[in-house]
PDB file of C-alpha atoms in Angstrom:
ATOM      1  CA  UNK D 156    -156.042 -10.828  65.631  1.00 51.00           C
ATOM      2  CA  UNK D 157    -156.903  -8.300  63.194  1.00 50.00           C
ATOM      3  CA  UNK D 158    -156.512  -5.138  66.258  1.00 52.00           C
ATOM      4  CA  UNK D 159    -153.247  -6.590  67.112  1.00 49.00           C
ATOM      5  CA  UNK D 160    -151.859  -6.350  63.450  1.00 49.00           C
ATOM      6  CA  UNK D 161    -153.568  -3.177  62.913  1.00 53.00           C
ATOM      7  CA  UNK D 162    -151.430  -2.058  65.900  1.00 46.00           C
ATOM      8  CA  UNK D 163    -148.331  -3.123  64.671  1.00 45.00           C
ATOM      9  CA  UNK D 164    -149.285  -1.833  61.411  1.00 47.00           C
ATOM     10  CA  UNK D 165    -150.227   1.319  62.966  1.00 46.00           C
ATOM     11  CA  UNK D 166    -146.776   1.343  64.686  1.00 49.00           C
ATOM     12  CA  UNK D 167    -144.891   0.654  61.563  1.00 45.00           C
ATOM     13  CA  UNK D 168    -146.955   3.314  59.982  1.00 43.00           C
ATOM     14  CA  UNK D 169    -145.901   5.408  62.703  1.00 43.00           C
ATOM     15  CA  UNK D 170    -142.629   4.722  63.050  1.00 44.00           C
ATOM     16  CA  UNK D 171    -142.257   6.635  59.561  1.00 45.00           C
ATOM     17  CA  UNK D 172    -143.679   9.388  60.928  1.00 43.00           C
ATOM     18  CA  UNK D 173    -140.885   9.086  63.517  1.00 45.00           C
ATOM     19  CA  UNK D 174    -138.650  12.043  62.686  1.00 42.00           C
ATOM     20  CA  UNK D 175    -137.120  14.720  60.540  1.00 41.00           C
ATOM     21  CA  UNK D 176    -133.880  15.061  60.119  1.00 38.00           C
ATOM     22  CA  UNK D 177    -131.505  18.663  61.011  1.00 38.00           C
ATOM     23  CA  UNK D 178    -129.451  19.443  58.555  1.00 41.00           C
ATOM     24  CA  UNK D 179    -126.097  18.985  60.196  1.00 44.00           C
ATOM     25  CA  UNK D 180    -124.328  15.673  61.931  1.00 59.00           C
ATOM     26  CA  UNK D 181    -125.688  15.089  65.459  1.00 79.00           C
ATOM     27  CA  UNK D 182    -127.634  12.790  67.905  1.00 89.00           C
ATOM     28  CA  UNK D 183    -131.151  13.462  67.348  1.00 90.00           C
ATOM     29  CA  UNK D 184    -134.227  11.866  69.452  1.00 94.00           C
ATOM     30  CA  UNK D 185    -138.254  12.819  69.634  1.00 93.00           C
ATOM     31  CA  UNK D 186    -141.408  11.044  69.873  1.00 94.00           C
ATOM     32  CA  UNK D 187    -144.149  11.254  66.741  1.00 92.00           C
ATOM     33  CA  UNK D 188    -147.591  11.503  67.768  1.00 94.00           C
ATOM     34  CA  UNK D 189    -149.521   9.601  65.138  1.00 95.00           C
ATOM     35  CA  UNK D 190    -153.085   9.206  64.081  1.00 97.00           C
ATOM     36  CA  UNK D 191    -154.482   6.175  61.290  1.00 96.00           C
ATOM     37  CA  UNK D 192    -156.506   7.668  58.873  1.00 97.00           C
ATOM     38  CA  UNK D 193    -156.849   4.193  57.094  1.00 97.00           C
ATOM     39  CA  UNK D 194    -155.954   0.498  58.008  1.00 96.00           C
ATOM     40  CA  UNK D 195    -157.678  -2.034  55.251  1.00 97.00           C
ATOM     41  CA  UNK D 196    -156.279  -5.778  56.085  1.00 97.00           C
ATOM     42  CA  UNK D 197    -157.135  -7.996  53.144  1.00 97.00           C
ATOM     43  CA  UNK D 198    -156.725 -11.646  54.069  1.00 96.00           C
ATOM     44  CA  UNK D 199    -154.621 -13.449  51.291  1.00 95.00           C
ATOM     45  CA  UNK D 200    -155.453 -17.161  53.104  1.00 95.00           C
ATOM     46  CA  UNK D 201    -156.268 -18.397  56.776  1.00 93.00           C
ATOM     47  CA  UNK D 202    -153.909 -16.654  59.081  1.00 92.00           C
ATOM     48  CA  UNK D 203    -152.256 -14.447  56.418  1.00 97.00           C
ATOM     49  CA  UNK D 204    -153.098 -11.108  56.295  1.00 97.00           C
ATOM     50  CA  UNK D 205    -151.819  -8.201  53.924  1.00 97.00           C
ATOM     51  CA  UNK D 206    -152.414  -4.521  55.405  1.00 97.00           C
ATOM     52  CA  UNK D 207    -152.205  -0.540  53.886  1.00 97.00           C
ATOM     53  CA  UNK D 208    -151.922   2.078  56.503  1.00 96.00           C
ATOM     54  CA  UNK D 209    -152.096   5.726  56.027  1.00 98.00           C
ATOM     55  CA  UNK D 210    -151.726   7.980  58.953  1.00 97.00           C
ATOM     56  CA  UNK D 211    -150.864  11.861  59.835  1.00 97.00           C
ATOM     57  CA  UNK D 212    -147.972  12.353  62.438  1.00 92.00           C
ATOM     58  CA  UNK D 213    -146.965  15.278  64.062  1.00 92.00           C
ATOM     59  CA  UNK D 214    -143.282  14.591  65.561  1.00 91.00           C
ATOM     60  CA  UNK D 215    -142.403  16.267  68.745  1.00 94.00           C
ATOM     61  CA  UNK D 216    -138.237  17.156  68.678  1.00 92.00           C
ATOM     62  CA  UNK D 217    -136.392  16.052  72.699  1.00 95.00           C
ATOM     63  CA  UNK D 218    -134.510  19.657  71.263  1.00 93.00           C
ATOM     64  CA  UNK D 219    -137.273  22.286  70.452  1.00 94.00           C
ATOM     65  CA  UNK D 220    -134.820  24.357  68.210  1.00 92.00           C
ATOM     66  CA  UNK D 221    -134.318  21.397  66.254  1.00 89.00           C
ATOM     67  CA  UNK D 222    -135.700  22.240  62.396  1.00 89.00           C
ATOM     68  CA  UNK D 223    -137.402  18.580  62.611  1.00 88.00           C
ATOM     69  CA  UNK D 224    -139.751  19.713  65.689  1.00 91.00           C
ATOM     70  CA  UNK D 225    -143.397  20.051  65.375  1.00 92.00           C
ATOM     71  CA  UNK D 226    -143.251  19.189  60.981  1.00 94.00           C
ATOM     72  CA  UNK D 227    -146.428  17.282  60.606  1.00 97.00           C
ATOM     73  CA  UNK D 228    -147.874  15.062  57.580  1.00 97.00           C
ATOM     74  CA  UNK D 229    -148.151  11.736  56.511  1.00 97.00           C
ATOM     75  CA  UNK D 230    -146.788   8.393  56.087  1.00 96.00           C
ATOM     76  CA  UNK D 231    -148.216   5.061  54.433  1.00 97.00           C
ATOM     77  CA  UNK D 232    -146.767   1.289  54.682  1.00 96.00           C
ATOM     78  CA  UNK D 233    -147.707  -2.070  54.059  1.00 96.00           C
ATOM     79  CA  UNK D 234    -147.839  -4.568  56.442  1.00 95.00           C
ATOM     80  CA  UNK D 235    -147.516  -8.497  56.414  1.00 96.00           C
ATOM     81  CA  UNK D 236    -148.557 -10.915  59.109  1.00 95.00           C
ATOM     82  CA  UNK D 237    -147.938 -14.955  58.813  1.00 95.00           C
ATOM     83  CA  UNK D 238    -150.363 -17.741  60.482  1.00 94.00           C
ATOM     84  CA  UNK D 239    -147.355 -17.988  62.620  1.00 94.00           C
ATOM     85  CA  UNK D 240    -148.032 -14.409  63.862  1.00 93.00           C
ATOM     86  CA  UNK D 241    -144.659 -12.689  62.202  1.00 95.00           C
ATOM     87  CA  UNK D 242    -145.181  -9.133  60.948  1.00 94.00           C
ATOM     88  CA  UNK D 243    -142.919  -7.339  58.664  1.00 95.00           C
ATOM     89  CA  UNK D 244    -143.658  -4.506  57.035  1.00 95.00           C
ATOM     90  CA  UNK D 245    -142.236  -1.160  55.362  1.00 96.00           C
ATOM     91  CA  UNK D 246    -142.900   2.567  54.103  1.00 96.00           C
ATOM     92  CA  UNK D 247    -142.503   5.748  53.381  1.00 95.00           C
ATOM     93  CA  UNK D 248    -143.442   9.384  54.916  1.00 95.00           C
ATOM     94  CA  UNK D 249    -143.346  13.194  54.007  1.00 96.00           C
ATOM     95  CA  UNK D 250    -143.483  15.930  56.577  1.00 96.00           C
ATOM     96  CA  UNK D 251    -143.553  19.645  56.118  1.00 97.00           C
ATOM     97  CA  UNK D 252    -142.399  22.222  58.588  1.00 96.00           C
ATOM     98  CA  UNK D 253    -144.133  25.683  58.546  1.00 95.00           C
ATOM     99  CA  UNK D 254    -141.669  27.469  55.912  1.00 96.00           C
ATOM    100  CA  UNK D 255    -143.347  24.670  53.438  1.00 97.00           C
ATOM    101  CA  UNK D 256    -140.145  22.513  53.779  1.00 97.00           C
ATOM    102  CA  UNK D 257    -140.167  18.466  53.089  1.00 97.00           C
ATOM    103  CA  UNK D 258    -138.839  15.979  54.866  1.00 93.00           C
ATOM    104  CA  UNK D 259    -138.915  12.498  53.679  1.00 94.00           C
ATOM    105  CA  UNK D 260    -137.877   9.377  55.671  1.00 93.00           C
ATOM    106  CA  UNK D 261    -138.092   5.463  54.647  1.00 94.00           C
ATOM    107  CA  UNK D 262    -138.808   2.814  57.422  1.00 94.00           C
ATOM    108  CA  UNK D 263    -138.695  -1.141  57.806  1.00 95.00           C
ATOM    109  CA  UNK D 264    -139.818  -3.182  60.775  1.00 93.00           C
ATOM    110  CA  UNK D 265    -136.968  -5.134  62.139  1.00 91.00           C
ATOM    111  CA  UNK D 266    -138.090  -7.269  65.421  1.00 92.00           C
ATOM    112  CA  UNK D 267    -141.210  -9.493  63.689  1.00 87.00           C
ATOM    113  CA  UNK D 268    -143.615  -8.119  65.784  1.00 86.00           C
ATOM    114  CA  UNK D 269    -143.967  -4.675  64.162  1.00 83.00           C
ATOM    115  CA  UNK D 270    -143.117  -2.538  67.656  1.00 89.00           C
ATOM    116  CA  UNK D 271    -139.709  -2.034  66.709  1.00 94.00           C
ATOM    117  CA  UNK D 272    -137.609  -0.743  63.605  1.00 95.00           C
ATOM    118  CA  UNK D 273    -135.407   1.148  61.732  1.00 95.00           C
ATOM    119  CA  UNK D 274    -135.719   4.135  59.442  1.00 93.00           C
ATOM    120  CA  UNK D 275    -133.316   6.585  56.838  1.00 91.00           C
ATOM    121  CA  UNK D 276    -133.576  10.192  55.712  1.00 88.00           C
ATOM    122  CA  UNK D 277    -133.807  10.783  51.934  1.00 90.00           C
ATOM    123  CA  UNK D 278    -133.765  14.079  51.537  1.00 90.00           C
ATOM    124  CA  UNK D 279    -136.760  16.314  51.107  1.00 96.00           C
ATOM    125  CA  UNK D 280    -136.915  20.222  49.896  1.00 97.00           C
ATOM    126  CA  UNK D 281    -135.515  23.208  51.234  1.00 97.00           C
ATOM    127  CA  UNK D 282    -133.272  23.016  54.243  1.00 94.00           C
ATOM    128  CA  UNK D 283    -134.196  19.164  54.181  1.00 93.00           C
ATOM    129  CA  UNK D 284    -132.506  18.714  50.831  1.00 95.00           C
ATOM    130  CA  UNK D 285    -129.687  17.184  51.714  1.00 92.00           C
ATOM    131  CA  UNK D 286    -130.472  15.144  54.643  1.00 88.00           C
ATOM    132  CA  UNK D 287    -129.345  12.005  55.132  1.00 87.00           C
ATOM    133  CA  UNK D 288    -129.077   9.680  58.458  1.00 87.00           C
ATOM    134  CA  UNK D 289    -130.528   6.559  60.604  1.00 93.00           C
ATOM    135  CA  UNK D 290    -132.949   6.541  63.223  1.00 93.00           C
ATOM    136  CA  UNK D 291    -133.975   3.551  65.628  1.00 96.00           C
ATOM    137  CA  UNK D 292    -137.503   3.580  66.507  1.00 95.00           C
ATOM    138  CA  UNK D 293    -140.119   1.961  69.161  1.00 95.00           C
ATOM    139  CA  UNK D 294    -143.987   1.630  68.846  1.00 91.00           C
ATOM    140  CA  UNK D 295    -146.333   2.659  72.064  1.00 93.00           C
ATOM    141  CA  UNK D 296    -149.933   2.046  71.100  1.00 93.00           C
ATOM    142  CA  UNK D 297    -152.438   4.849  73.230  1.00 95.00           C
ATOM    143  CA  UNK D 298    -156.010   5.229  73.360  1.00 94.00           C
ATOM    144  CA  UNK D 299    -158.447   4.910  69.565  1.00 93.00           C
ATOM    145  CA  UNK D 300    -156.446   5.287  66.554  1.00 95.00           C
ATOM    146  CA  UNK D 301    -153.381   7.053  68.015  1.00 96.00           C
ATOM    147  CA  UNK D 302    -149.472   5.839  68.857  1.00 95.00           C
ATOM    148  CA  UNK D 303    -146.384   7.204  70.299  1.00 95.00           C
ATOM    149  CA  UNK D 304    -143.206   6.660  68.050  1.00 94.00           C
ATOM    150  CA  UNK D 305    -140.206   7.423  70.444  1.00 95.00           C
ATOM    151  CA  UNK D 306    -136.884   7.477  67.891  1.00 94.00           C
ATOM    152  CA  UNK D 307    -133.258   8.275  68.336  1.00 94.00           C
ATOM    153  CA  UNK D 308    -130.674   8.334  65.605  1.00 93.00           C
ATOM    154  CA  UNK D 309    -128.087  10.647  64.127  1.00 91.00           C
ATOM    155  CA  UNK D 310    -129.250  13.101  61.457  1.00 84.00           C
ATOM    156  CA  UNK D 311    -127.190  14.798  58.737  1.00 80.00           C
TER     157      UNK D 311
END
């Protein structure tokens, strides 16, 4: 039980290390490569279980002159799974491209089992400033520690 929430953890945890946003209006879509650096589950009571995630992401832009391909850093979230096997779970994440610019995105699992969710843009530094926008987001567990986050949205 406790590798099946750490991969929906992982995934939400991911998921925030979806995407960047560009700085103008437009369909945007990549896939983050992620990696956990740290899953501790703590179990509050039998079948509960509270989880921290911290993981480095390196997002991969479907439009390679897009200023949110290849920014890389890292995102954390919390995680909550019931005895009845319902996950929900939330965070935050921070990636810089190579001029030293930040963009920083907010995420929430929406479909209960932690592979699915939802994410915003909330600004950053630089040309990331101003960005603003909503992403969807799906969870692919691959081999060890790492995920694919495949996300689609419309950044500003």
């Amino acid at each position: 039980m406790y590798a099946r929430n750490e991969l929906l953890c992982l995934g939400m945890l991911l998921v925030c290390t979806t995407a960047p946003v560009s700085a103008l209006a437009a369909k945007c879509s990549g896939t983050n490569i992620n990696n956990v650096v740290s899953w501790e589950p703590t179990e509050i009571s039998k079948g509960t279980t509270l989880a921290t995630l911290r993981a480095t992401s390196v997002t991969v832009g479907d439009d390679p002159a897009a200023p949110y391909h290849l920014v890389s850093g890292e995102c954390i979230g919390s995680f909550l799974t019931t005895a009845e096997g319902k996950t929900t779970g939330s965070g935050s994440c921070a990636r810089r491209d190579k001029d030293g610019d930040v963009l920083n995105e907010d995420w929430v699992v929406t479909d209960g089992t932690g592979g699915k969710g939802t994410g915003k843009f909330v600004g950053g530094t630089g040309k990331f400033a101003k960005t603003s926008g909503s992403l969807q987001w799906e969870f692919t567990p691959l081999a060890g520690k790492t995920s694919a986050v495949k996300w689609s949205g419309n950044c500003q």
